[in-house]
Backbone as numpy.savetxt, mean C-alpha at the origin, in Angstrom:
# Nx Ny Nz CAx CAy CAz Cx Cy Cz
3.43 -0.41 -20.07 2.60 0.32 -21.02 1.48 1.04 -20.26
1.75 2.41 -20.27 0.51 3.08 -19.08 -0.94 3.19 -20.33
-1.12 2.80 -21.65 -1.75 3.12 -22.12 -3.56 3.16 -21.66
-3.32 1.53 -21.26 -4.54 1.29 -20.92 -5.50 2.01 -19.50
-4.36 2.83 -18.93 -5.24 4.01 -17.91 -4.90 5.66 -17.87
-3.63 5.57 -18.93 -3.55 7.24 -19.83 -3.99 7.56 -20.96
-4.54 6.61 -21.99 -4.85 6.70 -22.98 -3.00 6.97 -23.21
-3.50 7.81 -25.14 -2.38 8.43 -25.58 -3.05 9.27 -26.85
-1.84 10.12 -27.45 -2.00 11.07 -28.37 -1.83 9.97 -29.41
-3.34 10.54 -30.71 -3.34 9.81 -31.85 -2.05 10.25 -32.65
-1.37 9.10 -33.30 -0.44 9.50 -34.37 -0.61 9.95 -35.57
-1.84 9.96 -35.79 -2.06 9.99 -37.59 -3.46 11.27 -37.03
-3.50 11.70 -36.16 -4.28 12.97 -36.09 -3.76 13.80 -34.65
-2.97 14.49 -35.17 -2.61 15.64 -34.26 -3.35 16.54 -33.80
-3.52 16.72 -32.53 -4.32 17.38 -31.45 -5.39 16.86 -30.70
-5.26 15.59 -31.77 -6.94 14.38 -30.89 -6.12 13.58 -30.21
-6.79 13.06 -28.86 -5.89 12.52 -27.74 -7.00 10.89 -27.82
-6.30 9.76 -27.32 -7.12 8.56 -27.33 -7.79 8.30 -25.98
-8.68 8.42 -25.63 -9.07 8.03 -24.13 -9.10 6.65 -23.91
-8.63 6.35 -22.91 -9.17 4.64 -22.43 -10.34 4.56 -22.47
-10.86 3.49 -23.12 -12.33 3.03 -22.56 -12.81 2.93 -21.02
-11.33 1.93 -20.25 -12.47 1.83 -19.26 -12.42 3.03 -18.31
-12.18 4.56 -18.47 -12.63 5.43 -17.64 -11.72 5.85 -17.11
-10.58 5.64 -16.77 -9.25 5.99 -15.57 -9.10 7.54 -16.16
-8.69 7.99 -16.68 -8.40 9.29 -17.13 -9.33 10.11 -17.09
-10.49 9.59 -17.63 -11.63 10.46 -17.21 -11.99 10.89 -15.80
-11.54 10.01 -14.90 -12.02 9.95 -13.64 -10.72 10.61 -13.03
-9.57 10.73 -13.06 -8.69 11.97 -12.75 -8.94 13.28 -13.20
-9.43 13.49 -14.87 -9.73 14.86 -14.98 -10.64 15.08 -14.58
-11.79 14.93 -13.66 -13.35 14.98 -13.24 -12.90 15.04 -11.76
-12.00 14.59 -10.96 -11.31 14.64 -9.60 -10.51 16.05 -9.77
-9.89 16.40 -11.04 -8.99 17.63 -10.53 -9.72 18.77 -11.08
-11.08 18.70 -11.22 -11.79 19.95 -11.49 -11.90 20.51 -10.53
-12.09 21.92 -10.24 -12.33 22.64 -9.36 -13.52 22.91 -8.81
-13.81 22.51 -8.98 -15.76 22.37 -9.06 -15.65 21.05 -8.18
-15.13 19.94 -8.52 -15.17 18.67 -7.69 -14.46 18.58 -6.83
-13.56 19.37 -6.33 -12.16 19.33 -5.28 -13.13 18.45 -4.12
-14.04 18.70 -3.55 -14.85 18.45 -2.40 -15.25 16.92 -2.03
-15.10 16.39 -3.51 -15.86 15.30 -3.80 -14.92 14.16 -4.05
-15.17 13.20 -2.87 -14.20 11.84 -2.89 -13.97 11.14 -4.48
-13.17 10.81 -5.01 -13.39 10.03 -6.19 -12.15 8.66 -5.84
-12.53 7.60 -6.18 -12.08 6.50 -6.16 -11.38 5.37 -7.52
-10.40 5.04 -7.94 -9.92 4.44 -8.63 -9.54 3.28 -8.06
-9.97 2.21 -8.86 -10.41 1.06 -8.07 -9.90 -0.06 -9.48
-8.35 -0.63 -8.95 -7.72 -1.62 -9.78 -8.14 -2.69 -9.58
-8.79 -3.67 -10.08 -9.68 -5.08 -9.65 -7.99 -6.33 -10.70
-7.71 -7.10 -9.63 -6.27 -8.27 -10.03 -5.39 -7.76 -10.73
-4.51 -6.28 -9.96 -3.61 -5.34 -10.77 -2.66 -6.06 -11.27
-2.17 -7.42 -10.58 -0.94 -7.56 -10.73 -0.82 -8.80 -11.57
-1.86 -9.24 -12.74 -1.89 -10.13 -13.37 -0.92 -9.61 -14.82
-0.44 -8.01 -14.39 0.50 -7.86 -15.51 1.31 -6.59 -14.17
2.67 -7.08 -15.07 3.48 -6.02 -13.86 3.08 -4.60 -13.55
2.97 -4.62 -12.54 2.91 -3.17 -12.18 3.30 -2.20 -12.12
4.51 -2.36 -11.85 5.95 -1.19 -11.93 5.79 -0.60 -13.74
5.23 -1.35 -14.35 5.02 -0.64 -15.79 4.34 -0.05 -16.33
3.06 -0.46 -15.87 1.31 0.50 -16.93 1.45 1.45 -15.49
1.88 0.89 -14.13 1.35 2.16 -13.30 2.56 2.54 -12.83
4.15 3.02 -13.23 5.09 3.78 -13.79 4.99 4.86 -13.48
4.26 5.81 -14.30 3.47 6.95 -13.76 3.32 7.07 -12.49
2.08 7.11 -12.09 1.35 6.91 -10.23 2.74 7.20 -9.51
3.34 6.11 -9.64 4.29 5.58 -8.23 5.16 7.18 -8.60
5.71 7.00 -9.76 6.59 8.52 -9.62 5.95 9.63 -9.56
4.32 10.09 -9.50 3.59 11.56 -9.03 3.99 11.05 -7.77
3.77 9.67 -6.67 3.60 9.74 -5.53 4.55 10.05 -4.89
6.19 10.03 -5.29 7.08 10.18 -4.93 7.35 12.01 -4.89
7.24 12.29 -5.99 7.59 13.75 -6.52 6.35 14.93 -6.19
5.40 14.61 -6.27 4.06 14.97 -6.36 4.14 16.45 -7.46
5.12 15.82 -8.85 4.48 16.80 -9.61 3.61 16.16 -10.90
3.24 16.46 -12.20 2.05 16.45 -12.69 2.11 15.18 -13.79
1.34 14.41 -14.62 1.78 13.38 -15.38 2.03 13.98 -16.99
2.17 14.19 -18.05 2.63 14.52 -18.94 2.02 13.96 -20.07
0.59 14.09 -20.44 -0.55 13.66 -21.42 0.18 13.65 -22.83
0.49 15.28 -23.43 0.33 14.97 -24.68 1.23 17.01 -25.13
1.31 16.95 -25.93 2.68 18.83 -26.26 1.39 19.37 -25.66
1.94 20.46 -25.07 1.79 21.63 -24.65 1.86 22.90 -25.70
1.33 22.77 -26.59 1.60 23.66 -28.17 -0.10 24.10 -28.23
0.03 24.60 -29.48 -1.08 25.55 -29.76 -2.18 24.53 -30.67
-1.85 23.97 -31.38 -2.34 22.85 -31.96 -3.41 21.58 -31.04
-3.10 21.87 -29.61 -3.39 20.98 -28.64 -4.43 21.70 -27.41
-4.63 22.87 -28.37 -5.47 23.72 -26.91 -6.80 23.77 -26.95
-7.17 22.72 -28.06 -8.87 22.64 -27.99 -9.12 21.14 -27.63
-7.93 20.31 -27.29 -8.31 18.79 -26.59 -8.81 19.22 -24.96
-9.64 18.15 -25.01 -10.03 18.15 -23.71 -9.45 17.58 -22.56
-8.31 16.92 -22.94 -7.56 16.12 -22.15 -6.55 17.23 -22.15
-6.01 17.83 -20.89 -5.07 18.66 -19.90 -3.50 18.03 -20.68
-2.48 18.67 -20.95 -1.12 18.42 -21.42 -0.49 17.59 -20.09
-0.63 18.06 -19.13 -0.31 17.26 -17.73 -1.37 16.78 -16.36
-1.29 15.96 -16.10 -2.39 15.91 -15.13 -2.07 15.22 -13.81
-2.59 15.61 -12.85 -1.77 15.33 -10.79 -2.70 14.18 -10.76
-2.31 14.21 -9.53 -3.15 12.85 -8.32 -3.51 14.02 -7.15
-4.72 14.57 -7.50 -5.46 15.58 -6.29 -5.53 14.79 -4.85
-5.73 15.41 -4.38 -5.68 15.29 -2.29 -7.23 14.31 -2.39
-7.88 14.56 -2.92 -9.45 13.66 -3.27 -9.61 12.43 -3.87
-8.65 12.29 -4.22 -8.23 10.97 -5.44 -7.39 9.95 -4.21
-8.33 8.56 -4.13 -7.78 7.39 -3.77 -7.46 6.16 -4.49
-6.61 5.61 -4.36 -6.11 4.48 -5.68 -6.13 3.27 -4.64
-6.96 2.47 -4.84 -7.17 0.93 -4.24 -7.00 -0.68 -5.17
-6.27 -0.97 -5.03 -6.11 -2.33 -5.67 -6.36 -3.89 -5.13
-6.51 -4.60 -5.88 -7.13 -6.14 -5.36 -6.23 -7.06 -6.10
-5.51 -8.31 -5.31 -4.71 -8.65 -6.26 -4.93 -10.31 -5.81
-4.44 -11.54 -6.13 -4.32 -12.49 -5.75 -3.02 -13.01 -6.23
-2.51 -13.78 -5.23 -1.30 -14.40 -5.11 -1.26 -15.99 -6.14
-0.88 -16.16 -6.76 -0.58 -17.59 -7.69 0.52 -17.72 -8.43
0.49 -18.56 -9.44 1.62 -18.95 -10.48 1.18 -18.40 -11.39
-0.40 -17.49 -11.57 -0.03 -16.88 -12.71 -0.26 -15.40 -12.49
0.44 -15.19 -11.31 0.11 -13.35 -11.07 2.25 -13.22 -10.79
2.16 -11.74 -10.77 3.47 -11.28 -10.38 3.91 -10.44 -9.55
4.47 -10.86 -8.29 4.71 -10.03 -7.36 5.32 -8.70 -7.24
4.66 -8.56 -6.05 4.85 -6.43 -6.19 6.74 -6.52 -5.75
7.57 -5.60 -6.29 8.47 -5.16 -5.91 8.64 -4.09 -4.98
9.56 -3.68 -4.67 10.09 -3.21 -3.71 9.42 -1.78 -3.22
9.43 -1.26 -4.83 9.54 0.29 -5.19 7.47 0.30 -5.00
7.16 -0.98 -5.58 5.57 -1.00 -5.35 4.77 -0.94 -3.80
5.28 -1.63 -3.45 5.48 -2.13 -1.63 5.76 -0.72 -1.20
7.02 -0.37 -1.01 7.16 1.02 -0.44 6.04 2.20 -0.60
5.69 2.17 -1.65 4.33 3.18 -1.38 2.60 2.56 -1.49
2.73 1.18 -0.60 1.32 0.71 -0.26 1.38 0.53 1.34
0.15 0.18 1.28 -0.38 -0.43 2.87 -0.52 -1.87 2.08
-0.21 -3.22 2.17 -0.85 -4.12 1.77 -1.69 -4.81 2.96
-2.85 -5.07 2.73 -3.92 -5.60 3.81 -4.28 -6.99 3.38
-4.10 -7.84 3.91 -4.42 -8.96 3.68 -5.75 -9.57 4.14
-6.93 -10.47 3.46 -7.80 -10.76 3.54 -8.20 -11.74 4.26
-8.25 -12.64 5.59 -8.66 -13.73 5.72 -9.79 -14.24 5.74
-10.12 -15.64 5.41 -11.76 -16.17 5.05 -11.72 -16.69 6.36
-13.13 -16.26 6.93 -13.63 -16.10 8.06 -14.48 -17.97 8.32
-15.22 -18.12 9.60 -16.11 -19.24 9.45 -17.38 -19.34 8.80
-17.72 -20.29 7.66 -18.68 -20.46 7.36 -20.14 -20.80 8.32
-19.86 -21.34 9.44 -21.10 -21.72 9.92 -21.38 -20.36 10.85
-20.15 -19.00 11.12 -20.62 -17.36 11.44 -21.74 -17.34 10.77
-21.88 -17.22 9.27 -22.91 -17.06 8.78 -24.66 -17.37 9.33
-24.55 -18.58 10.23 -25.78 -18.50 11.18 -25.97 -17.28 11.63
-25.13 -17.01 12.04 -25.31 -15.75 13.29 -26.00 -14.21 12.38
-25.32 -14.81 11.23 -25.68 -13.20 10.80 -27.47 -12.54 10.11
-28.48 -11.54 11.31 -28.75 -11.66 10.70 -29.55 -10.50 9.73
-30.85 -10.42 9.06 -30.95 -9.71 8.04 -31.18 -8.30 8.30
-30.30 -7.20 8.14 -29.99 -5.89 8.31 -30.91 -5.04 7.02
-31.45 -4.20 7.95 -31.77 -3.00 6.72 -30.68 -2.17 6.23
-30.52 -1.56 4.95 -29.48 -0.83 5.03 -29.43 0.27 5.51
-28.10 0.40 5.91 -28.09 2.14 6.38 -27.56 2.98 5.47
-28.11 4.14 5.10 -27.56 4.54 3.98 -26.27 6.27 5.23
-25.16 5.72 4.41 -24.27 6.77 4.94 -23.99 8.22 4.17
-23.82 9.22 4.93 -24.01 10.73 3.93 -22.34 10.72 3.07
-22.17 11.06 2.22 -21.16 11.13 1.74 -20.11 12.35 2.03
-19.05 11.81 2.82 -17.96 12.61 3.62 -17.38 13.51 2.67
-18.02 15.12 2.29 -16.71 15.48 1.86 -15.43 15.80 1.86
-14.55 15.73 0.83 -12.77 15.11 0.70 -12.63 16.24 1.21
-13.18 17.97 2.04 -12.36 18.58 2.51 -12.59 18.36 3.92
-12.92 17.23 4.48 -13.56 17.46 5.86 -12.91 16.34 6.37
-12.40 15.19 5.50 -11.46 13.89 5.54 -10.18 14.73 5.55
-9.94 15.93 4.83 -8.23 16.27 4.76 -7.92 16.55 5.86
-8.87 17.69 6.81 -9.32 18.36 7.89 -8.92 17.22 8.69
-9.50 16.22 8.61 -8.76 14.90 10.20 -7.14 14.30 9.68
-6.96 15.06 9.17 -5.59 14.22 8.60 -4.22 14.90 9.67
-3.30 14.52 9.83 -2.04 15.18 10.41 -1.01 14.61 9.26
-0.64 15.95 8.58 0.53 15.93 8.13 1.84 16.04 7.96
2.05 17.10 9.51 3.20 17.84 9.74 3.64 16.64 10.79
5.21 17.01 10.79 6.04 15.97 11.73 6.46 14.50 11.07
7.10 13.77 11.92 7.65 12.65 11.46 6.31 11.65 11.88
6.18 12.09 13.13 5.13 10.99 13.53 4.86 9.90 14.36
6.28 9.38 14.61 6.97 8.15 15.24 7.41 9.09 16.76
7.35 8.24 17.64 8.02 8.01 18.88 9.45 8.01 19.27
10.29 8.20 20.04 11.66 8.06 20.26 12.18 6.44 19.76
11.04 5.67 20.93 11.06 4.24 20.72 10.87 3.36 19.38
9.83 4.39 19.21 9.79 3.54 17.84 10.51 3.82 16.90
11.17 4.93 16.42 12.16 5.05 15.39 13.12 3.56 16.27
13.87 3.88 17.56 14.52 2.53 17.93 14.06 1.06 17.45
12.86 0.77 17.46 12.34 -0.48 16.88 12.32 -0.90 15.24
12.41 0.43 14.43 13.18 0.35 13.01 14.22 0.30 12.73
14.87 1.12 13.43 16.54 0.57 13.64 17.04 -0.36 13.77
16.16 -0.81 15.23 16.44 -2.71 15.60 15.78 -3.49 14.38
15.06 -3.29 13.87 14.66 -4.36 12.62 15.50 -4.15 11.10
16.19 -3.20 10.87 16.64 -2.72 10.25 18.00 -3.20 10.04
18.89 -3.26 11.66 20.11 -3.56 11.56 19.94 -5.14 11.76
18.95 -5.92 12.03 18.27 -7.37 11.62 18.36 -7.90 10.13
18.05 -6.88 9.20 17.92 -7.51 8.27 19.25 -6.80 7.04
20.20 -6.14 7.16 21.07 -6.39 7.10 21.99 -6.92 7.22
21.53 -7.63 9.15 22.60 -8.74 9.15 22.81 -9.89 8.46
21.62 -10.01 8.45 20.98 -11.20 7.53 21.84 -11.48 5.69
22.00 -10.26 5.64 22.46 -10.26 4.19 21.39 -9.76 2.96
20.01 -9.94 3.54 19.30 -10.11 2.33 18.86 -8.68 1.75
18.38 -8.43 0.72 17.77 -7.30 0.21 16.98 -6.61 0.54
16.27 -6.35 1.88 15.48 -5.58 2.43 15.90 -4.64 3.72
14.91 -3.56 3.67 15.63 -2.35 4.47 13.85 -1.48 4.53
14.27 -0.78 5.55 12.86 -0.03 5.90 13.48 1.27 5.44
13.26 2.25 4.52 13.77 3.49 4.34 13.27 4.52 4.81
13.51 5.75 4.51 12.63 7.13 5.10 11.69 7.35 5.19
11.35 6.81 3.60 9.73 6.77 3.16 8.76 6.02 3.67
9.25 4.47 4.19 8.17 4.10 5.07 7.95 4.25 6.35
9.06 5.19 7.47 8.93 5.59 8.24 7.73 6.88 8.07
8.07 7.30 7.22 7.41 8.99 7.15 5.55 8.62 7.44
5.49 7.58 6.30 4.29 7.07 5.89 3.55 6.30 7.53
4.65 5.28 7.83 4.12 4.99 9.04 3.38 5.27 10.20
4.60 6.64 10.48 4.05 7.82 11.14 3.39 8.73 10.95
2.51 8.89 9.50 1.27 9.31 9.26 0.32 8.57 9.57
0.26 7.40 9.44 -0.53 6.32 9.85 -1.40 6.26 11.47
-0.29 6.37 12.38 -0.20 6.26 13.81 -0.82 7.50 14.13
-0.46 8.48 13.84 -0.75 10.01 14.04 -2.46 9.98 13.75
-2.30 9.65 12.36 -3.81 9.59 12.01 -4.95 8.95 12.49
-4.41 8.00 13.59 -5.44 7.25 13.79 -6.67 7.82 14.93
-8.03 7.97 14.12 -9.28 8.27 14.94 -8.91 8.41 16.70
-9.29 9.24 17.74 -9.30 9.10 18.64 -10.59 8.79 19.49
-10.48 8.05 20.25 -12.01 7.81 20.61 -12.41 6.16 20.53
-11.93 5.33 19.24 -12.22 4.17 18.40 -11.16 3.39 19.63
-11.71 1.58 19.32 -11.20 0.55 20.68 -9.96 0.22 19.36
-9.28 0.74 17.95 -8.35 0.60 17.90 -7.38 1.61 18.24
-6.12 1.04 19.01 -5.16 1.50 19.66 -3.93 2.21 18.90
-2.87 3.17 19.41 -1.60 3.01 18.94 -1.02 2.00 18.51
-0.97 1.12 19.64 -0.15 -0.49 19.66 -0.93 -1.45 19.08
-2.21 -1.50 18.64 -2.45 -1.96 17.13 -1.87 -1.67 16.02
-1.97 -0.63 15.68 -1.89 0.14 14.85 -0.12 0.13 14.14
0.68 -0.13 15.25 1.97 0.08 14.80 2.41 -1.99 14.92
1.45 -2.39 15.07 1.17 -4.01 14.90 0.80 -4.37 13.05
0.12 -3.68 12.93 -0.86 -3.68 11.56 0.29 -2.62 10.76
1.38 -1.79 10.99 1.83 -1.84 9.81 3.34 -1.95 9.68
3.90 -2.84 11.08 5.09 -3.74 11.09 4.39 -4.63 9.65
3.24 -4.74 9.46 2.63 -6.05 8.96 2.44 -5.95 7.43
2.08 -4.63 7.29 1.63 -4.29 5.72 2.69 -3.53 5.12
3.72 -2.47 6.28 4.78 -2.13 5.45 6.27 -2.31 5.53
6.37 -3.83 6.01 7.94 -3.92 6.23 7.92 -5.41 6.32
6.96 -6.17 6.99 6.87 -7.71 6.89 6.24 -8.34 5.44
6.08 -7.48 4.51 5.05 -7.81 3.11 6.33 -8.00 1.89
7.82 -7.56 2.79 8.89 -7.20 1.47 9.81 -8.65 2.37
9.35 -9.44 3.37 10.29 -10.28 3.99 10.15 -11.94 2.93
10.99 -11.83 1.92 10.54 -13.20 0.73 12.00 -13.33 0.74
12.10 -14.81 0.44 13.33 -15.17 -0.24 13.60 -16.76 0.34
14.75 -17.56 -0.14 15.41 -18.75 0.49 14.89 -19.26 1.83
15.01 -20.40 2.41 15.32 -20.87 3.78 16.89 -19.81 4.16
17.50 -20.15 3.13 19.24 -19.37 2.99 19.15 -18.24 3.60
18.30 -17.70 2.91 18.43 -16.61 2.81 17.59 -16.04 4.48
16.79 -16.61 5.09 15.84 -15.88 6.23 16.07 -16.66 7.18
17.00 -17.76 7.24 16.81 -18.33 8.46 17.45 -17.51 9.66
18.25 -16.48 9.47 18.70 -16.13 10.68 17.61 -15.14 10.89
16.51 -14.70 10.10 15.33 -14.28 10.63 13.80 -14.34 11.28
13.65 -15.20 10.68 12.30 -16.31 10.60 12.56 -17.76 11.26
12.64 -18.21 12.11 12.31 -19.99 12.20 11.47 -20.23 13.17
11.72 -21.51 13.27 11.02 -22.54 14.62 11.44 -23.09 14.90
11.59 -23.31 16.34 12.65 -24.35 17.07 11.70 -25.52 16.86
12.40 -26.71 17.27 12.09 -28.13 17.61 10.66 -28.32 18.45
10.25 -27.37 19.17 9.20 -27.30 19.73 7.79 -27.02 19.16
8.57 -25.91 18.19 7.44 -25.11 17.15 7.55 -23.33 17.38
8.11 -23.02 18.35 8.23 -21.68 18.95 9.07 -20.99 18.20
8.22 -20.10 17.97 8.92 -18.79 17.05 10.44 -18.36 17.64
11.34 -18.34 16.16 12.96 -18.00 16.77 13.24 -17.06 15.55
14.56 -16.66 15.53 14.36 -15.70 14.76 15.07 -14.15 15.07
15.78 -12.73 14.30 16.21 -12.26 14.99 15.10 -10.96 14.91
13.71 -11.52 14.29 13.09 -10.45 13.99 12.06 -10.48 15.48
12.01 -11.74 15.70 11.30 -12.38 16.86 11.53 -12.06 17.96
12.71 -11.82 18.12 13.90 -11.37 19.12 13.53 -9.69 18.94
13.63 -9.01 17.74 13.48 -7.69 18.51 11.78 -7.29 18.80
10.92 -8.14 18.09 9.60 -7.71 18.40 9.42 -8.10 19.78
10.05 -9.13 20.78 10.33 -9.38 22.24 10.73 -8.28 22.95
11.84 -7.74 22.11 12.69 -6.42 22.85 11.85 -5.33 23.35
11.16 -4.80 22.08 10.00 -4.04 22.10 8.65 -4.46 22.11
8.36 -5.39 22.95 6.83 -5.60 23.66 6.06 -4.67 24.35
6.92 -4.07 25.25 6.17 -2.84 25.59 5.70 -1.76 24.84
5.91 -1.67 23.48 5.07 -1.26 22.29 3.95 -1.49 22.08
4.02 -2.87 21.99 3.11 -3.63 21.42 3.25 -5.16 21.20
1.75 -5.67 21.61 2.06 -7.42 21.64 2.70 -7.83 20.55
2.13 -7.06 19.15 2.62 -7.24 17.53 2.45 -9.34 17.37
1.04 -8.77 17.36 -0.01 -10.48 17.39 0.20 -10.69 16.11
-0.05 -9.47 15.53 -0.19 -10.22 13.87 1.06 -10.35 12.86
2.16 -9.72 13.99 2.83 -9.45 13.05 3.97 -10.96 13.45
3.62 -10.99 14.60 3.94 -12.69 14.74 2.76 -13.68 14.47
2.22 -14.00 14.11 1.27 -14.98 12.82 1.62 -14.71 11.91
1.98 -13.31 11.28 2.94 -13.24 9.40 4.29 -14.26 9.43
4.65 -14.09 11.05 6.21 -14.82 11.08 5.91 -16.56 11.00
4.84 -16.67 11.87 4.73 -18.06 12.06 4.31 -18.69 10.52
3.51 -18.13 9.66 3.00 -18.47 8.58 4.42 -18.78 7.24
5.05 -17.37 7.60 6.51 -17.68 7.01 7.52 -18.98 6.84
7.51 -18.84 8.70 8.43 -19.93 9.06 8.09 -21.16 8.64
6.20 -21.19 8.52 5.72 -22.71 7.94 6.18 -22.70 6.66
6.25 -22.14 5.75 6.22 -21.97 4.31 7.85 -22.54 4.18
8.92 -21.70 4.65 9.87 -22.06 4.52 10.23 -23.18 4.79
10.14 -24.11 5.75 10.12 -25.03 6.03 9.39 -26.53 5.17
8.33 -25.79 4.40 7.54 -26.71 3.78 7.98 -26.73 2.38
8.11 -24.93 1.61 8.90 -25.70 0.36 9.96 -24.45 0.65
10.87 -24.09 1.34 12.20 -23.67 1.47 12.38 -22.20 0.80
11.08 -21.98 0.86 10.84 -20.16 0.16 9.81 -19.92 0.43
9.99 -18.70 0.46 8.77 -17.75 0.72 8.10 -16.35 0.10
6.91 -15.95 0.15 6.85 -14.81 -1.37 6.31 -14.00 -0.42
C-alpha cells in the first residue's frame, strides 16, 4: 500500500488529491521544483521494514530501475488546479535513507530490495571509548549544493577493472554451484562500479577498501539460507578457520584486496549456522 508516502486521489471528490500527513510527497514535489534543483533534500525512512517493503515502496524501486515518473492521479482537465503533479520522478537531489532492525518482528529485505541498496551495517562500539571523548564545540558545515555533489560524481563507464569483473564471475559461478538462489546481476555490477569510481581522491580510504565494503553491502547481505543450503560456501574447519568456496575465491583475489570485512560477514555467518543451522 504506497498510500502512506503517495497519498491518493479522494473518491467522493474529484480533482482533490489526499496528502500524507507525514510529509513524503510534499518533500518530492518541493525537491522537483525548479527553483530547488540545487538544494539537497533528504527522505529519511526511520524501521522501514516493520511492514514489507517491496509494497508501500513498490513505486521507488521501479522509478529506480526505469527512471521514468510515478503516476499521482488522471491527467484530465478536471485535475489541473490540484497541486499535486499527475506524475512525479526521484530528481538527481533527492536521497532515500532507511534504518531498519533485524528481529522476529521485522521482515527481511528481498532480493529485488537488496539489489538497489548499499546495506551498511552498524556496530556498537566500547563503552569505556566514551572516556576518551572529549567536549567539542560544534562545527557548523556550509550546505553542499546538489549541483556541485553531481559535479564529483562519475557516471559514464562500467567502472570495474578487468580483475574485478573476474572476481564476480568467480563468486558468481560459487554460488551457483552451490545451488542456492543468489547471483550478482548487471545491476549490481553497474552500481558497484559507480561506487569505486566515485570514491574521493586524496581520503586514507582506498580502492581495496572500498571494493571490501561492497563485496559486503551488495552481494554478502543476499548470502541467507540452511546449513544445506551454504555449507559448500560458508564454514569452519575443526580448528575454527574460515573454509568455504567463497573463502577460497576471496584468497584467489587477495591481491585486490585483504576483504577484512567481508571475511568477519563470513565468520559471523559460519557462527550462526552452526549455532542454529540458518542464517538471515
Amino acid at each position: 500500500n504506497r498510500e502512506p508516502l503517495l497519498g491518493y486521489p479522494n473518491a467522493l471528490s474529484e480533482g482533490e488529491y489526499v496528502m500524507p500527513e507525514n510529509g513524503a510527497l510534499e518533500l518530492l514535489i518541493q525537491a522537483g521544483k525548479e527553483e530547488n534543483r540545487n538544494k539537497p533534500y533528504f527522505l529519511i525512512l526511520d524501521e522501514m521494514n516493520l511492514s514489507h517493503v517491496e509494497r508501500y515502496f513498490a513505486d521507488f524501486l521501479s522509478v529506480m530501475e526505469s527512471q521514468e515518473a510515478i503516476p499521482l492521479h488522471p491527467d484530465t482537465e478536471i485535475w489541473k488546479k490540484c497541486r499535486v503533479p499527475a506524475k512525479i520522478s526521484l530528481p538527481s537531489n533527492l536521497f532515500i535513507i532507511g534504518t531498519v532492525n533485524i528481529d522476529e518482528t521485522t521482515y527481511m529485505f528481498s532480493p529485488k530490495v537488496l539489489d538497489r541498496a548499499n546495506v551498511i551495517t552498524l556496530h556498537q562500539g566500547r563503552f569505556h571509548d566514551l572516556l576518551s571523548l572529549g567536549k567539542k564545540e560544534k562545527t557548523e558545515w556550509p550546505e553542499m549544493p546538489a549541483s556541485l555533489f553531481e559535479s564529483f560524481c562519475v557516471h559514464e563507464g562500467l567502472g570495474l577493472k578487468e580483475e574485478e569483473l573476474d572476481l564476480l564471475d568467480a563468486l558468481n559461478d560459487a554460488f551457483h554451484k552451490s545451488g542456492i538462489q543468489c547471483g550478482i546481476g548487471f545491476r549490481i555490477a553497474c552500481q558497484m562500479g559507480r561506487y569505486l569510481e566515485n570514491i574521493p581522491q586524496g581520503l586514507s580510504f582506498t580502492r581495496e577498501e572500498g571494493l571490501d565494503a561492497q563485496v559486503v553491502q551488495r552481494i554478502l547481505t543476499k548470502l541467507r539460507g540452511s546449513a544445506q543450503q551454504l555449507a559448500a560456501l560458508v564454514s569452519t574447519s575443526d580448528k575454527g578457520e574460515l573454509t568455504g568456496s567463497i573463502s577460497e575465491v576471496l584468497e584467489r583475489f587477495s591481491r585486490l584486496s585483504s576483504f577484512t570485512g567481508a571475511r568477519k560477514v563470513l565468520e559471523e555467518k559460519a557462527r550462526e549456522l552452526k549455532l542454529y543451522d540458518y542464517t538471515i
